[in-house]
mmCIF file of C-alpha atoms in Angstrom:
data_model
loop_
_atom_site.group_PDB
_atom_site.id
_atom_site.type_symbol
_atom_site.label_atom_id
_atom_site.label_comp_id
_atom_site.label_asym_id
_atom_site.label_seq_id
_atom_site.Cartn_x
_atom_site.Cartn_y
_atom_site.Cartn_z
ATOM 1 C CA MET A 1 -23.191 -34.113 13.169
ATOM 2 C CA THR A 2 -27.145 -35.328 13.231
ATOM 3 C CA ALA A 3 -28.967 -34.596 10.432
ATOM 4 C CA LEU A 4 -32.580 -34.763 9.656
ATOM 5 C CA GLY A 5 -33.169 -37.887 7.728
ATOM 6 C CA LEU A 6 -33.933 -36.222 4.204
ATOM 7 C CA ALA A 7 -33.024 -33.684 1.520
ATOM 8 C CA ALA A 8 -34.638 -30.574 1.770
ATOM 9 C CA VAL A 9 -34.838 -27.937 -1.119
ATOM 10 C CA LEU A 10 -34.466 -24.349 -0.617
ATOM 11 C CA ALA A 11 -38.025 -22.781 -1.375
ATOM 12 C CA GLY A 12 -37.635 -20.239 -3.451
ATOM 13 C CA CYS A 13 -33.915 -20.324 -4.797
ATOM 14 C CA GLY A 14 -34.937 -21.956 -8.299
ATOM 15 C CA GLY A 15 -35.756 -20.770 -11.165
ATOM 16 C CA SER A 16 -33.869 -19.722 -15.040
ATOM 17 C CA GLY A 17 -30.970 -17.518 -13.035
ATOM 18 C CA GLY A 18 -30.176 -14.172 -12.987
ATOM 19 C CA PRO A 19 -30.256 -12.020 -16.826
ATOM 20 C CA ASP A 20 -27.048 -13.917 -16.838
ATOM 21 C CA GLY A 21 -29.432 -17.281 -16.660
ATOM 22 C CA VAL A 22 -26.782 -18.885 -14.291
ATOM 23 C CA THR A 23 -27.955 -21.328 -11.645
ATOM 24 C CA LEU A 24 -25.227 -22.212 -9.456
ATOM 25 C CA ARG A 25 -27.419 -25.392 -7.578
ATOM 26 C CA MET A 26 -25.498 -26.287 -4.436
ATOM 27 C CA VAL A 27 -25.570 -30.044 -2.018
ATOM 28 C CA ALA A 28 -25.115 -29.891 1.488
ATOM 29 C CA ALA A 29 -25.056 -31.531 4.832
ATOM 30 C CA ASP A 30 -26.588 -30.624 7.806
ATOM 31 C CA TYR A 31 -25.607 -30.199 10.928
ATOM 32 C CA GLY A 32 -28.652 -29.222 12.681
ATOM 33 C CA ASP A 33 -30.288 -31.883 14.980
ATOM 34 C CA GLY A 34 -34.245 -31.168 14.090
ATOM 35 C CA ALA A 35 -36.026 -30.112 12.358
ATOM 36 C CA ALA A 36 -35.850 -26.280 13.652
ATOM 37 C CA GLY A 37 -31.918 -26.407 13.490
ATOM 38 C CA SER A 38 -31.822 -27.665 10.016
ATOM 39 C CA SER A 39 -28.848 -25.885 8.252
ATOM 40 C CA ARG A 40 -31.683 -25.012 5.287
ATOM 41 C CA ALA A 41 -32.163 -22.047 7.270
ATOM 42 C CA TYR A 42 -29.060 -20.646 7.762
ATOM 43 C CA TRP A 43 -29.191 -21.279 3.618
ATOM 44 C CA GLU A 44 -31.588 -19.988 2.452
ATOM 45 C CA ARG A 45 -30.928 -16.806 4.785
ATOM 46 C CA LEU A 46 -27.472 -16.610 3.004
ATOM 47 C CA VAL A 47 -29.099 -17.326 -0.283
ATOM 48 C CA ARG A 48 -31.105 -14.700 0.090
ATOM 49 C CA ALA A 49 -28.683 -12.250 0.468
ATOM 50 C CA PHE A 50 -26.040 -13.208 -2.360
ATOM 51 C CA GLU A 51 -29.086 -13.422 -4.215
ATOM 52 C CA ALA A 52 -30.159 -9.376 -3.689
ATOM 53 C CA LYS A 53 -26.741 -8.952 -4.241
ATOM 54 C CA ASN A 54 -25.993 -10.878 -7.079
ATOM 55 C CA PRO A 55 -28.245 -10.321 -9.640
ATOM 56 C CA GLY A 56 -27.343 -12.056 -12.780
ATOM 57 C CA VAL A 57 -27.219 -15.417 -10.211
ATOM 58 C CA ARG A 58 -29.464 -17.307 -8.997
ATOM 59 C CA VAL A 59 -28.325 -20.864 -5.737
ATOM 60 C CA ASP A 60 -30.140 -23.458 -5.448
ATOM 61 C CA VAL A 61 -28.840 -25.244 -2.276
ATOM 62 C CA SER A 62 -29.768 -29.375 -1.861
ATOM 63 C CA VAL A 63 -29.608 -30.311 1.889
ATOM 64 C CA TYR A 64 -28.851 -34.257 2.633
ATOM 65 C CA SER A 65 -28.024 -36.337 6.649
ATOM 66 C CA TRP A 66 -25.031 -35.627 7.410
ATOM 67 C CA ASN A 67 -25.324 -40.054 6.115
ATOM 68 C CA ASP A 68 -26.943 -39.538 2.830
ATOM 69 C CA VAL A 69 -25.127 -36.574 1.670
ATOM 70 C CA ASP A 70 -21.896 -37.865 -0.010
ATOM 71 C CA ALA A 71 -23.788 -41.230 -0.998
ATOM 72 C CA LYS A 72 -26.143 -38.343 -2.884
ATOM 73 C CA VAL A 73 -23.043 -36.626 -4.453
ATOM 74 C CA ARG A 74 -21.363 -39.533 -5.322
ATOM 75 C CA GLU A 75 -24.680 -40.894 -7.474
ATOM 76 C CA MET A 76 -23.980 -37.145 -9.049
ATOM 77 C CA VAL A 77 -21.056 -37.786 -10.117
ATOM 78 C CA ASP A 78 -21.550 -40.526 -11.583
ATOM 79 C CA ALA A 79 -24.820 -39.734 -13.298
ATOM 80 C CA GLY A 80 -22.593 -37.144 -15.261
ATOM 81 C CA ASN A 81 -24.440 -34.686 -13.796
ATOM 82 C CA PRO A 82 -22.521 -33.631 -9.837
ATOM 83 C CA PRO A 83 -23.048 -29.895 -8.567
ATOM 84 C CA ASP A 84 -21.805 -26.883 -9.252
ATOM 85 C CA VAL A 85 -20.574 -26.795 -5.453
ATOM 86 C CA ALA A 86 -20.561 -29.741 -2.545
ATOM 87 C CA GLN A 87 -19.858 -29.145 1.614
ATOM 88 C CA ILE A 88 -19.774 -32.745 2.116
ATOM 89 C CA GLY A 89 -17.009 -34.692 3.615
ATOM 90 C CA ALA A 90 -13.898 -35.528 0.950
ATOM 91 C CA TYR A 91 -12.356 -33.959 -1.625
ATOM 92 C CA ALA A 92 -9.778 -36.158 -2.605
ATOM 93 C CA ASP A 93 -11.035 -38.643 -4.884
ATOM 94 C CA TYR A 94 -12.638 -35.982 -6.499
ATOM 95 C CA ALA A 95 -9.343 -33.625 -6.974
ATOM 96 C CA ALA A 96 -7.256 -37.239 -7.987
ATOM 97 C CA LYS A 97 -10.279 -37.744 -11.403
ATOM 98 C CA GLY A 98 -10.040 -33.484 -12.128
ATOM 99 C CA LEU A 99 -13.623 -32.997 -11.652
ATOM 100 C CA LEU A 100 -12.759 -29.882 -8.825
ATOM 101 C CA TYR A 101 -11.326 -27.035 -9.336
ATOM 102 C CA ARG A 102 -8.143 -25.467 -7.622
ATOM 103 C CA ALA A 103 -9.182 -22.861 -4.403
ATOM 104 C CA ASP A 104 -7.278 -20.958 -6.635
ATOM 105 C CA GLU A 105 -9.422 -20.349 -9.390
ATOM 106 C CA LEU A 106 -12.858 -20.331 -7.209
ATOM 107 C CA LEU A 107 -11.363 -17.366 -4.449
ATOM 108 C CA SER A 108 -10.314 -14.609 -4.443
ATOM 109 C CA ILE A 109 -6.936 -13.627 -3.001
ATOM 110 C CA PRO A 110 -8.307 -12.154 0.413
ATOM 111 C CA VAL A 111 -10.597 -15.177 1.023
ATOM 112 C CA GLN A 112 -8.451 -17.873 -0.112
ATOM 113 C CA ALA A 113 -5.342 -15.802 2.116
ATOM 114 C CA ASP A 114 -7.690 -15.623 5.314
ATOM 115 C CA ILE A 115 -8.225 -18.863 5.167
ATOM 116 C CA VAL A 116 -6.211 -20.831 8.372
ATOM 117 C CA ALA A 117 -2.842 -21.510 7.247
ATOM 118 C CA GLN A 118 -2.999 -25.989 8.335
ATOM 119 C CA LEU A 119 -6.686 -25.881 7.159
ATOM 120 C CA ALA A 120 -5.741 -25.772 3.371
ATOM 121 C CA GLU A 121 -2.829 -27.343 3.469
ATOM 122 C CA ALA A 122 -5.491 -30.201 5.062
ATOM 123 C CA GLY A 123 -6.680 -29.440 1.514
ATOM 124 C CA GLN A 124 -4.190 -30.325 -0.656
ATOM 125 C CA VAL A 125 -4.154 -33.235 -3.571
ATOM 126 C CA ASP A 126 -0.194 -33.134 -4.530
ATOM 127 C CA SER A 127 0.543 -29.745 -3.296
ATOM 128 C CA VAL A 128 -2.982 -28.153 -4.845
ATOM 129 C CA GLN A 129 -5.847 -26.887 -2.671
ATOM 130 C CA TYR A 130 -8.707 -28.262 -4.232
ATOM 131 C CA GLY A 131 -10.289 -28.838 -1.374
ATOM 132 C CA ILE A 132 -11.723 -25.627 1.048
ATOM 133 C CA PRO A 133 -12.586 -25.726 4.157
ATOM 134 C CA PHE A 134 -15.429 -25.045 5.934
ATOM 135 C CA ALA A 135 -15.616 -25.935 9.564
ATOM 136 C CA SER A 136 -13.560 -27.546 11.685
ATOM 137 C CA SER A 137 -13.356 -29.174 15.374
ATOM 138 C CA THR A 138 -11.414 -30.402 18.364
ATOM 139 C CA ARG A 139 -11.461 -32.934 20.686
ATOM 140 C CA LEU A 140 -10.927 -32.735 24.626
ATOM 141 C CA LEU A 141 -11.924 -35.361 27.377
ATOM 142 C CA PHE A 142 -15.181 -33.668 28.103
ATOM 143 C CA TYR A 143 -16.252 -35.314 33.004
ATOM 144 C CA ASN A 144 -19.650 -35.682 34.234
ATOM 145 C CA LYS A 145 -17.895 -32.848 37.447
ATOM 146 C CA SER A 146 -20.898 -34.279 39.349
ATOM 147 C CA LEU A 147 -20.000 -37.387 39.114
ATOM 148 C CA PHE A 148 -16.480 -36.453 39.091
ATOM 149 C CA ALA A 149 -17.275 -34.625 43.191
ATOM 150 C CA LYS A 150 -19.087 -37.708 44.115
ATOM 151 C CA ALA A 151 -16.401 -39.142 44.144
ATOM 152 C CA GLY A 152 -13.416 -37.730 44.878
ATOM 153 C CA LEU A 153 -11.601 -37.439 41.967
ATOM 154 C CA ASP A 154 -9.772 -33.740 39.661
ATOM 155 C CA ALA A 155 -9.793 -34.451 35.637
ATOM 156 C CA PRO A 156 -6.826 -37.056 35.092
ATOM 157 C CA THR A 157 -3.889 -36.218 33.102
ATOM 158 C CA THR A 158 -2.420 -39.912 31.929
ATOM 159 C CA TRP A 159 -3.806 -42.866 31.096
ATOM 160 C CA GLN A 160 -3.983 -44.281 34.281
ATOM 161 C CA GLU A 161 -5.810 -41.697 36.227
ATOM 162 C CA LEU A 162 -8.561 -42.267 33.579
ATOM 163 C CA ALA A 163 -8.856 -45.598 34.808
ATOM 164 C CA SER A 164 -8.174 -44.985 38.114
ATOM 165 C CA ALA A 165 -11.448 -42.593 37.939
ATOM 166 C CA ALA A 166 -13.098 -44.891 35.433
ATOM 167 C CA GLN A 167 -12.813 -46.850 37.858
ATOM 168 C CA ALA A 168 -13.724 -45.147 40.913
ATOM 169 C CA LEU A 169 -16.801 -44.082 38.986
ATOM 170 C CA ARG A 170 -18.096 -47.695 38.041
ATOM 171 C CA ALA A 171 -18.358 -48.404 42.095
ATOM 172 C CA ARG A 172 -19.718 -45.754 42.149
ATOM 173 C CA GLY A 173 -23.152 -47.050 40.646
ATOM 174 C CA VAL A 174 -21.417 -45.166 36.992
ATOM 175 C CA LYS A 175 -23.864 -46.145 33.678
ATOM 176 C CA TYR A 176 -20.826 -45.530 31.833
ATOM 177 C CA PRO A 177 -17.193 -44.868 33.306
ATOM 178 C CA TYR A 178 -15.280 -44.487 30.353
ATOM 179 C CA ALA A 179 -17.704 -44.042 27.123
ATOM 180 C CA LEU A 180 -15.581 -46.110 24.052
ATOM 181 C CA PRO A 181 -17.578 -45.480 21.231
ATOM 182 C CA LEU A 182 -15.794 -47.578 17.990
ATOM 183 C CA GLY A 183 -18.868 -48.392 16.166
ATOM 184 C CA PRO A 184 -19.519 -47.948 13.026
ATOM 185 C CA GLU A 185 -21.010 -44.407 13.118
ATOM 186 C CA GLU A 186 -17.795 -42.593 13.859
ATOM 187 C CA ALA A 187 -15.436 -45.178 14.928
ATOM 188 C CA GLN A 188 -11.728 -43.693 13.327
ATOM 189 C CA ALA A 189 -11.875 -40.310 14.915
ATOM 190 C CA GLU A 190 -12.143 -41.849 18.668
ATOM 191 C CA THR A 191 -9.715 -44.576 17.421
ATOM 192 C CA MET A 192 -7.359 -41.718 16.191
ATOM 193 C CA GLN A 193 -7.634 -39.119 19.377
ATOM 194 C CA TRP A 194 -6.157 -42.545 21.014
ATOM 195 C CA LEU A 195 -3.158 -43.727 18.300
ATOM 196 C CA LEU A 196 -2.201 -39.820 18.267
ATOM 197 C CA SER A 197 -2.259 -39.436 22.405
ATOM 198 C CA GLY A 198 0.103 -43.140 22.672
ATOM 199 C CA GLY A 199 2.094 -40.694 20.208
ATOM 200 C CA GLY A 200 0.815 -42.649 17.478
ATOM 201 C CA GLY A 201 -1.383 -41.700 14.720
ATOM 202 C CA TYR A 202 -2.304 -42.811 11.114
ATOM 203 C CA THR A 203 0.269 -42.260 9.351
ATOM 204 C CA ASP A 204 4.284 -41.135 9.841
ATOM 205 C CA PRO A 205 4.537 -37.033 9.534
ATOM 206 C CA GLN A 206 8.935 -38.203 8.597
ATOM 207 C CA LEU A 207 8.034 -40.323 5.545
ATOM 208 C CA GLY A 208 4.905 -39.529 4.886
ATOM 209 C CA THR A 209 3.129 -43.496 4.485
ATOM 210 C CA TYR A 210 0.917 -45.431 6.298
ATOM 211 C CA SER A 211 1.532 -46.429 10.101
ATOM 212 C CA ILE A 212 -1.723 -48.059 11.348
ATOM 213 C CA ASP A 213 -0.125 -50.842 12.341
ATOM 214 C CA SER A 214 3.174 -48.834 14.403
ATOM 215 C CA ALA A 215 4.979 -50.391 17.636
ATOM 216 C CA ALA A 216 3.072 -47.437 19.912
ATOM 217 C CA ASN A 217 -0.298 -48.173 18.207
ATOM 218 C CA VAL A 218 0.281 -51.360 18.836
ATOM 219 C CA THR A 219 0.787 -50.820 22.779
ATOM 220 C CA THR A 220 -1.944 -48.569 22.834
ATOM 221 C CA LEU A 221 -5.219 -50.099 21.693
ATOM 222 C CA ASN A 222 -3.110 -53.373 24.301
ATOM 223 C CA TRP A 223 -3.457 -50.900 27.182
ATOM 224 C CA LEU A 224 -6.993 -49.761 26.152
ATOM 225 C CA LYS A 225 -8.301 -53.331 25.248
ATOM 226 C CA ASN A 226 -7.008 -54.618 28.837
ATOM 227 C CA ASP A 227 -6.876 -52.086 31.217
ATOM 228 C CA LEU A 228 -9.908 -50.657 29.514
ATOM 229 C CA VAL A 229 -12.623 -53.153 28.114
ATOM 230 C CA GLY A 230 -10.993 -55.863 29.746
ATOM 231 C CA LYS A 231 -12.011 -54.315 33.387
ATOM 232 C CA GLY A 232 -15.341 -53.189 32.690
ATOM 233 C CA LEU A 233 -15.069 -49.341 32.701
ATOM 234 C CA THR A 234 -16.818 -49.302 28.853
ATOM 235 C CA GLY A 235 -20.044 -49.893 29.978
ATOM 236 C CA PRO A 236 -22.794 -52.140 29.243
ATOM 237 C CA VAL A 237 -22.425 -51.448 25.741
ATOM 238 C CA ALA A 238 -19.356 -53.006 23.439
ATOM 239 C CA PRO A 239 -17.208 -50.696 22.108
ATOM 240 C CA GLY A 240 -17.432 -51.948 18.654
ATOM 241 C CA ARG A 241 -21.162 -52.094 18.769
ATOM 242 C CA LEU A 242 -21.449 -48.237 20.744
ATOM 243 C CA ASN A 243 -21.678 -45.338 18.349
ATOM 244 C CA ARG A 244 -21.220 -41.486 18.742
ATOM 245 C CA ALA A 245 -24.487 -40.392 18.638
ATOM 246 C CA ASP A 246 -25.867 -42.967 21.514
ATOM 247 C CA ALA A 247 -22.543 -42.111 23.926
ATOM 248 C CA PHE A 248 -23.241 -38.307 23.557
ATOM 249 C CA ALA A 249 -27.159 -38.615 24.405
ATOM 250 C CA ALA A 250 -26.245 -40.861 27.261
ATOM 251 C CA PHE A 251 -23.223 -38.201 29.073
ATOM 252 C CA ALA A 252 -26.269 -35.325 28.715
ATOM 253 C CA ASP A 253 -28.146 -37.900 30.362
ATOM 254 C CA GLY A 254 -25.613 -38.064 32.369
ATOM 255 C CA GLU A 255 -24.935 -41.461 32.019
ATOM 256 C CA VAL A 256 -20.939 -40.706 31.492
ATOM 257 C CA GLY A 257 -18.420 -40.109 33.406
ATOM 258 C CA MET A 258 -16.297 -39.119 30.820
ATOM 259 C CA LEU A 259 -15.898 -39.553 26.752
ATOM 260 C CA ASN A 260 -14.183 -37.491 24.241
ATOM 261 C CA GLY A 261 -16.221 -34.813 21.780
ATOM 262 C CA HIS A 262 -16.506 -32.115 20.269
ATOM 263 C CA PRO A 263 -17.742 -28.656 20.604
ATOM 264 C CA ALA A 264 -21.788 -29.409 20.157
ATOM 265 C CA LEU A 265 -21.548 -31.539 22.739
ATOM 266 C CA MET A 266 -22.037 -28.751 24.541
ATOM 267 C CA GLN A 267 -25.668 -27.353 23.727
ATOM 268 C CA PRO A 268 -26.889 -30.826 24.818
ATOM 269 C CA ALA A 269 -26.015 -31.201 28.037
ATOM 270 C CA ARG A 270 -25.778 -28.106 29.449
ATOM 271 C CA LYS A 271 -30.364 -28.293 28.463
ATOM 272 C CA LYS A 272 -30.689 -30.936 30.620
ATOM 273 C CA GLY A 273 -28.905 -29.408 33.571
ATOM 274 C CA VAL A 274 -24.684 -31.490 33.132
ATOM 275 C CA ARG A 275 -22.258 -29.851 34.799
ATOM 276 C CA PHE A 276 -18.941 -30.674 32.556
ATOM 277 C CA GLY A 277 -15.786 -30.394 32.454
ATOM 278 C CA MET A 278 -13.531 -30.174 29.278
ATOM 279 C CA VAL A 279 -10.150 -31.209 30.111
ATOM 280 C CA PRO A 280 -6.689 -32.005 27.218
ATOM 281 C CA MET A 281 -6.784 -36.299 26.667
ATOM 282 C CA PRO A 282 -4.983 -37.627 28.070
ATOM 283 C CA GLY A 283 -2.004 -39.607 27.344
ATOM 284 C CA ALA A 284 0.365 -42.409 29.231
ATOM 285 C CA ASP A 285 2.776 -40.188 30.653
ATOM 286 C CA GLY A 286 0.336 -36.975 30.344
ATOM 287 C CA PRO A 287 -1.231 -34.653 28.428
ATOM 288 C CA ALA A 288 -0.847 -35.671 25.207
ATOM 289 C CA GLU A 289 0.172 -33.095 22.915
ATOM 290 C CA MET A 290 -1.179 -34.337 19.620
ATOM 291 C CA SER A 291 -5.083 -33.709 19.275
ATOM 292 C CA MET A 292 -7.336 -34.262 16.356
ATOM 293 C CA GLY A 293 -9.010 -31.925 14.351
ATOM 294 C CA VAL A 294 -11.646 -32.779 12.045
ATOM 295 C CA ALA A 295 -12.536 -30.192 8.826
ATOM 296 C CA ASP A 296 -15.661 -30.765 6.254
ATOM 297 C CA TRP A 297 -14.927 -29.517 3.003
ATOM 298 C CA MET A 298 -16.665 -27.513 0.122
ATOM 299 C CA MET A 299 -15.673 -28.117 -3.219
ATOM 300 C CA ALA A 300 -17.745 -26.729 -6.895
ATOM 301 C CA PHE A 301 -17.054 -29.438 -9.274
ATOM 302 C CA LYS A 302 -15.378 -27.782 -13.430
ATOM 303 C CA GLN A 303 -18.432 -29.821 -15.645
ATOM 304 C CA ASN A 304 -20.737 -27.076 -15.676
ATOM 305 C CA GLY A 305 -18.222 -23.774 -16.113
ATOM 306 C CA ASN A 306 -20.076 -21.795 -13.268
ATOM 307 C CA ALA A 307 -16.056 -20.802 -12.222
ATOM 308 C CA GLU A 308 -16.622 -18.088 -11.606
ATOM 309 C CA GLN A 309 -20.082 -17.643 -10.525
ATOM 310 C CA ALA A 310 -19.749 -20.065 -7.603
ATOM 311 C CA GLY A 311 -16.548 -17.892 -7.507
ATOM 312 C CA THR A 312 -18.374 -15.338 -6.464
ATOM 313 C CA PHE A 313 -20.991 -17.365 -4.412
ATOM 314 C CA LEU A 314 -17.966 -18.701 -2.780
ATOM 315 C CA ASP A 315 -16.046 -15.539 -1.582
ATOM 316 C CA PHE A 316 -19.795 -14.144 -0.332
ATOM 317 C CA VAL A 317 -20.024 -17.166 1.874
ATOM 318 C CA TYR A 318 -16.410 -17.175 3.932
ATOM 319 C CA SER A 319 -17.075 -13.264 4.685
ATOM 320 C CA GLU A 320 -16.161 -13.115 7.778
ATOM 321 C CA ARG A 321 -19.892 -12.090 9.227
ATOM 322 C CA ASN A 322 -20.673 -15.856 7.342
ATOM 323 C CA VAL A 323 -18.399 -17.814 8.646
ATOM 324 C CA LEU A 324 -19.337 -16.179 11.885
ATOM 325 C CA GLU A 325 -22.543 -17.229 12.198
ATOM 326 C CA PHE A 326 -22.070 -20.716 10.791
ATOM 327 C CA SER A 327 -20.082 -21.394 13.536
ATOM 328 C CA ARG A 328 -21.232 -20.493 16.741
ATOM 329 C CA ARG A 329 -24.561 -21.603 15.442
ATOM 330 C CA TYR A 330 -23.713 -25.058 14.974
ATOM 331 C CA ASP A 331 -20.722 -25.050 17.992
ATOM 332 C CA LEU A 332 -17.940 -25.018 15.309
ATOM 333 C CA LEU A 333 -14.871 -24.041 14.963
ATOM 334 C CA PRO A 334 -14.218 -21.068 12.521
ATOM 335 C CA VAL A 335 -12.121 -21.899 9.834
ATOM 336 C CA THR A 336 -10.527 -18.655 8.843
ATOM 337 C CA THR A 337 -7.880 -16.550 10.744
ATOM 338 C CA SER A 338 -10.473 -13.311 10.840
ATOM 339 C CA ALA A 339 -13.271 -14.813 12.099
ATOM 340 C CA SER A 340 -10.823 -16.957 14.657
ATOM 341 C CA GLY A 341 -9.620 -14.045 15.921
ATOM 342 C CA VAL A 342 -12.873 -12.724 16.678
ATOM 343 C CA MET A 343 -14.746 -15.607 18.020
ATOM 344 C CA ALA A 344 -11.148 -15.471 20.085
ATOM 345 C CA ALA A 345 -10.975 -12.295 21.606
ATOM 346 C CA ALA A 346 -15.808 -11.885 22.209
ATOM 347 C CA ARG A 347 -17.420 -12.915 25.559
ATOM 348 C CA ARG A 348 -19.628 -15.096 23.909
ATOM 349 C CA ASP A 349 -17.716 -17.136 22.058
ATOM 350 C CA ALA A 350 -16.048 -18.158 25.905
ATOM 351 C CA ASP A 351 -16.624 -22.121 25.261
ATOM 352 C CA LEU A 352 -15.063 -22.413 22.465
ATOM 353 C CA LYS A 353 -12.195 -21.187 23.750
ATOM 354 C CA PRO A 354 -10.375 -24.098 24.101
ATOM 355 C CA PHE A 355 -11.030 -26.285 21.274
ATOM 356 C CA LEU A 356 -9.801 -23.458 19.446
ATOM 357 C CA GLU A 357 -6.668 -23.238 21.416
ATOM 358 C CA GLN A 358 -6.652 -26.966 20.382
ATOM 359 C CA LEU A 359 -6.167 -26.159 16.873
ATOM 360 C CA PRO A 360 -2.400 -25.009 16.224
ATOM 361 C CA ALA A 361 -0.887 -28.981 17.846
ATOM 362 C CA SER A 362 -4.019 -30.547 16.356
ATOM 363 C CA GLU A 363 -3.832 -33.481 13.584
ATOM 364 C CA LEU A 364 -6.172 -33.827 10.319
ATOM 365 C CA TYR A 365 -7.749 -36.490 9.226
ATOM 366 C CA PRO A 366 -4.778 -37.052 5.765
ATOM 367 C CA ALA A 367 -8.167 -36.165 3.896
ATOM 368 C CA GLY A 368 -5.218 -35.006 1.016
ATOM 369 C CA ARG A 369 -5.201 -38.847 0.699
ATOM 370 C CA THR A 370 -6.784 -40.146 -2.071
ATOM 371 C CA SER A 371 -7.630 -44.566 -0.535
ATOM 372 C CA TRP A 372 -8.372 -41.856 2.898
ATOM 373 C CA ALA A 373 -12.426 -42.223 2.265
ATOM 374 C CA SER A 374 -11.758 -46.561 1.379
ATOM 375 C CA ILE A 375 -9.193 -46.582 4.785
ATOM 376 C CA SER A 376 -11.532 -44.667 7.380
ATOM 377 C CA ALA A 377 -14.457 -47.364 6.197
ATOM 378 C CA ASP A 378 -12.038 -50.513 6.941
ATOM 379 C CA VAL A 379 -10.930 -48.629 10.486
ATOM 380 C CA LYS A 380 -15.332 -48.028 11.360
ATOM 381 C CA LYS A 381 -15.753 -52.015 10.386
ATOM 382 C CA ARG A 382 -12.972 -53.251 12.051
ATOM 383 C CA VAL A 383 -10.948 -51.895 15.172
ATOM 384 C CA GLY A 384 -14.124 -52.606 17.281
ATOM 385 C CA ALA A 385 -12.781 -56.055 17.603
ATOM 386 C CA ALA A 386 -9.894 -55.063 18.118
ATOM 387 C CA VAL A 387 -10.507 -54.283 22.128
ATOM 388 C CA ALA A 388 -13.591 -56.697 21.925
ATOM 389 C CA PRO A 389 -12.567 -60.160 24.934
ATOM 390 C CA GLY A 390 -9.687 -62.594 23.562
ATOM 391 C CA GLY A 391 -9.813 -60.039 20.824
ATOM 392 C CA ASN A 392 -5.558 -59.547 18.923
ATOM 393 C CA PRO A 393 -4.756 -55.038 18.062
ATOM 394 C CA ALA A 394 -1.504 -56.321 16.519
ATOM 395 C CA ALA A 395 -3.321 -58.503 14.501
ATOM 396 C CA VAL A 396 -6.327 -56.242 13.965
ATOM 397 C CA LEU A 397 -3.914 -52.925 13.182
ATOM 398 C CA GLY A 398 -1.591 -55.189 11.250
ATOM 399 C CA GLY A 399 -4.877 -55.477 8.617
ATOM 400 C CA LEU A 400 -5.467 -52.260 8.012
ATOM 401 C CA GLN A 401 -2.208 -51.523 8.029
ATOM 402 C CA ALA A 402 -2.012 -54.103 4.697
ATOM 403 C CA ALA A 403 -4.924 -52.972 3.659
ATOM 404 C CA ALA A 404 -3.794 -49.123 3.075
ATOM 405 C CA THR A 405 -0.388 -50.580 0.880
ATOM 406 C CA ARG A 406 -2.401 -52.170 -1.376
ATOM 407 C CA VAL A 407 -5.404 -49.492 -1.578
ATOM 408 C CA GLU A 408 -2.477 -46.692 -1.721
ATOM 409 C CA ASN A 409 -0.209 -49.167 -4.166
ATOM 410 C CA ALA A 410 -3.534 -49.499 -6.920
ATOM 411 C CA GLY A 411 -4.195 -46.284 -6.626
#
């Protein structure tokens, strides 16, 4: 998700509050790709409508890029001045420190019940929900239909078919037969999608512990290293230096045969005339049984004691109309059952239906673990080296597992 690099405080939303003198401060992430698409416009409209219905409460919203928003909230918390409401990438650290309201202290019963159960569960720490999902997405394999047609290819369903397709595309001069972004921007996502396709993942669902260096994960990264990267099928930029944004831009420019993508890739690709298809991620022996899901989070801090006002605002944010507007504006999946039902049935949302269908069989990051932020950062730094020439997947995954164990034990 890309956004503006500077914060934008919504004009006209300040002041001393309504008759009760309550002004909520909110920090939000920007999902737009420039000034015209900035999330600022969405929040500006929503806040205007909310304040018209709730004259006792005013809302100041500051919008920051995804590169900055988590750090900005961290700075505010460390300075003893947290916002009332934050819409960012992680919540577990704050919940573990007792800084957040529980979801049931904020949302009305109908609104809380409307949150997609799988996403609500991912917002729990020690079986209590603190993180409220705000937006979600899943991943599919995007492929360039024009390049595939010229090479006489069908969409792959197995790793071997993917590698064979990449070889055929390379033979026809395609710059990135398969784009493998393991650079520092979002390597944890590409890695997780591949681990799931190999029957592994970051955690063991039975034991509830990290399983980063499992045999299945080692097998998957060895295959990537030897059968894709080692055979020159991932393009001119080393995977460890290729960021997702650059891979998406190359796909929109017609330079990529295949890559893992989320719904936000559809619009820029169409704008540049790329004909693309989307299929489930191939697995070792057939389509992967599990896809990766991602959720961003809403939370409310307790320090200012504005639970009632924050809850009233969040009930408004999670109304069907507002959830639908945001999801459609940014090609994201809704986090409420009511909005999901509308989008699943609406012709205008047909492009999102394949992603909606993936959600029930998706696995999310282990966001409820206070260690996840540290582990995710470690994956971003180190996993690219695993598939590089001379890389050692078992050693890299073993190092990540050891680091995860240390962080868990320290917590």
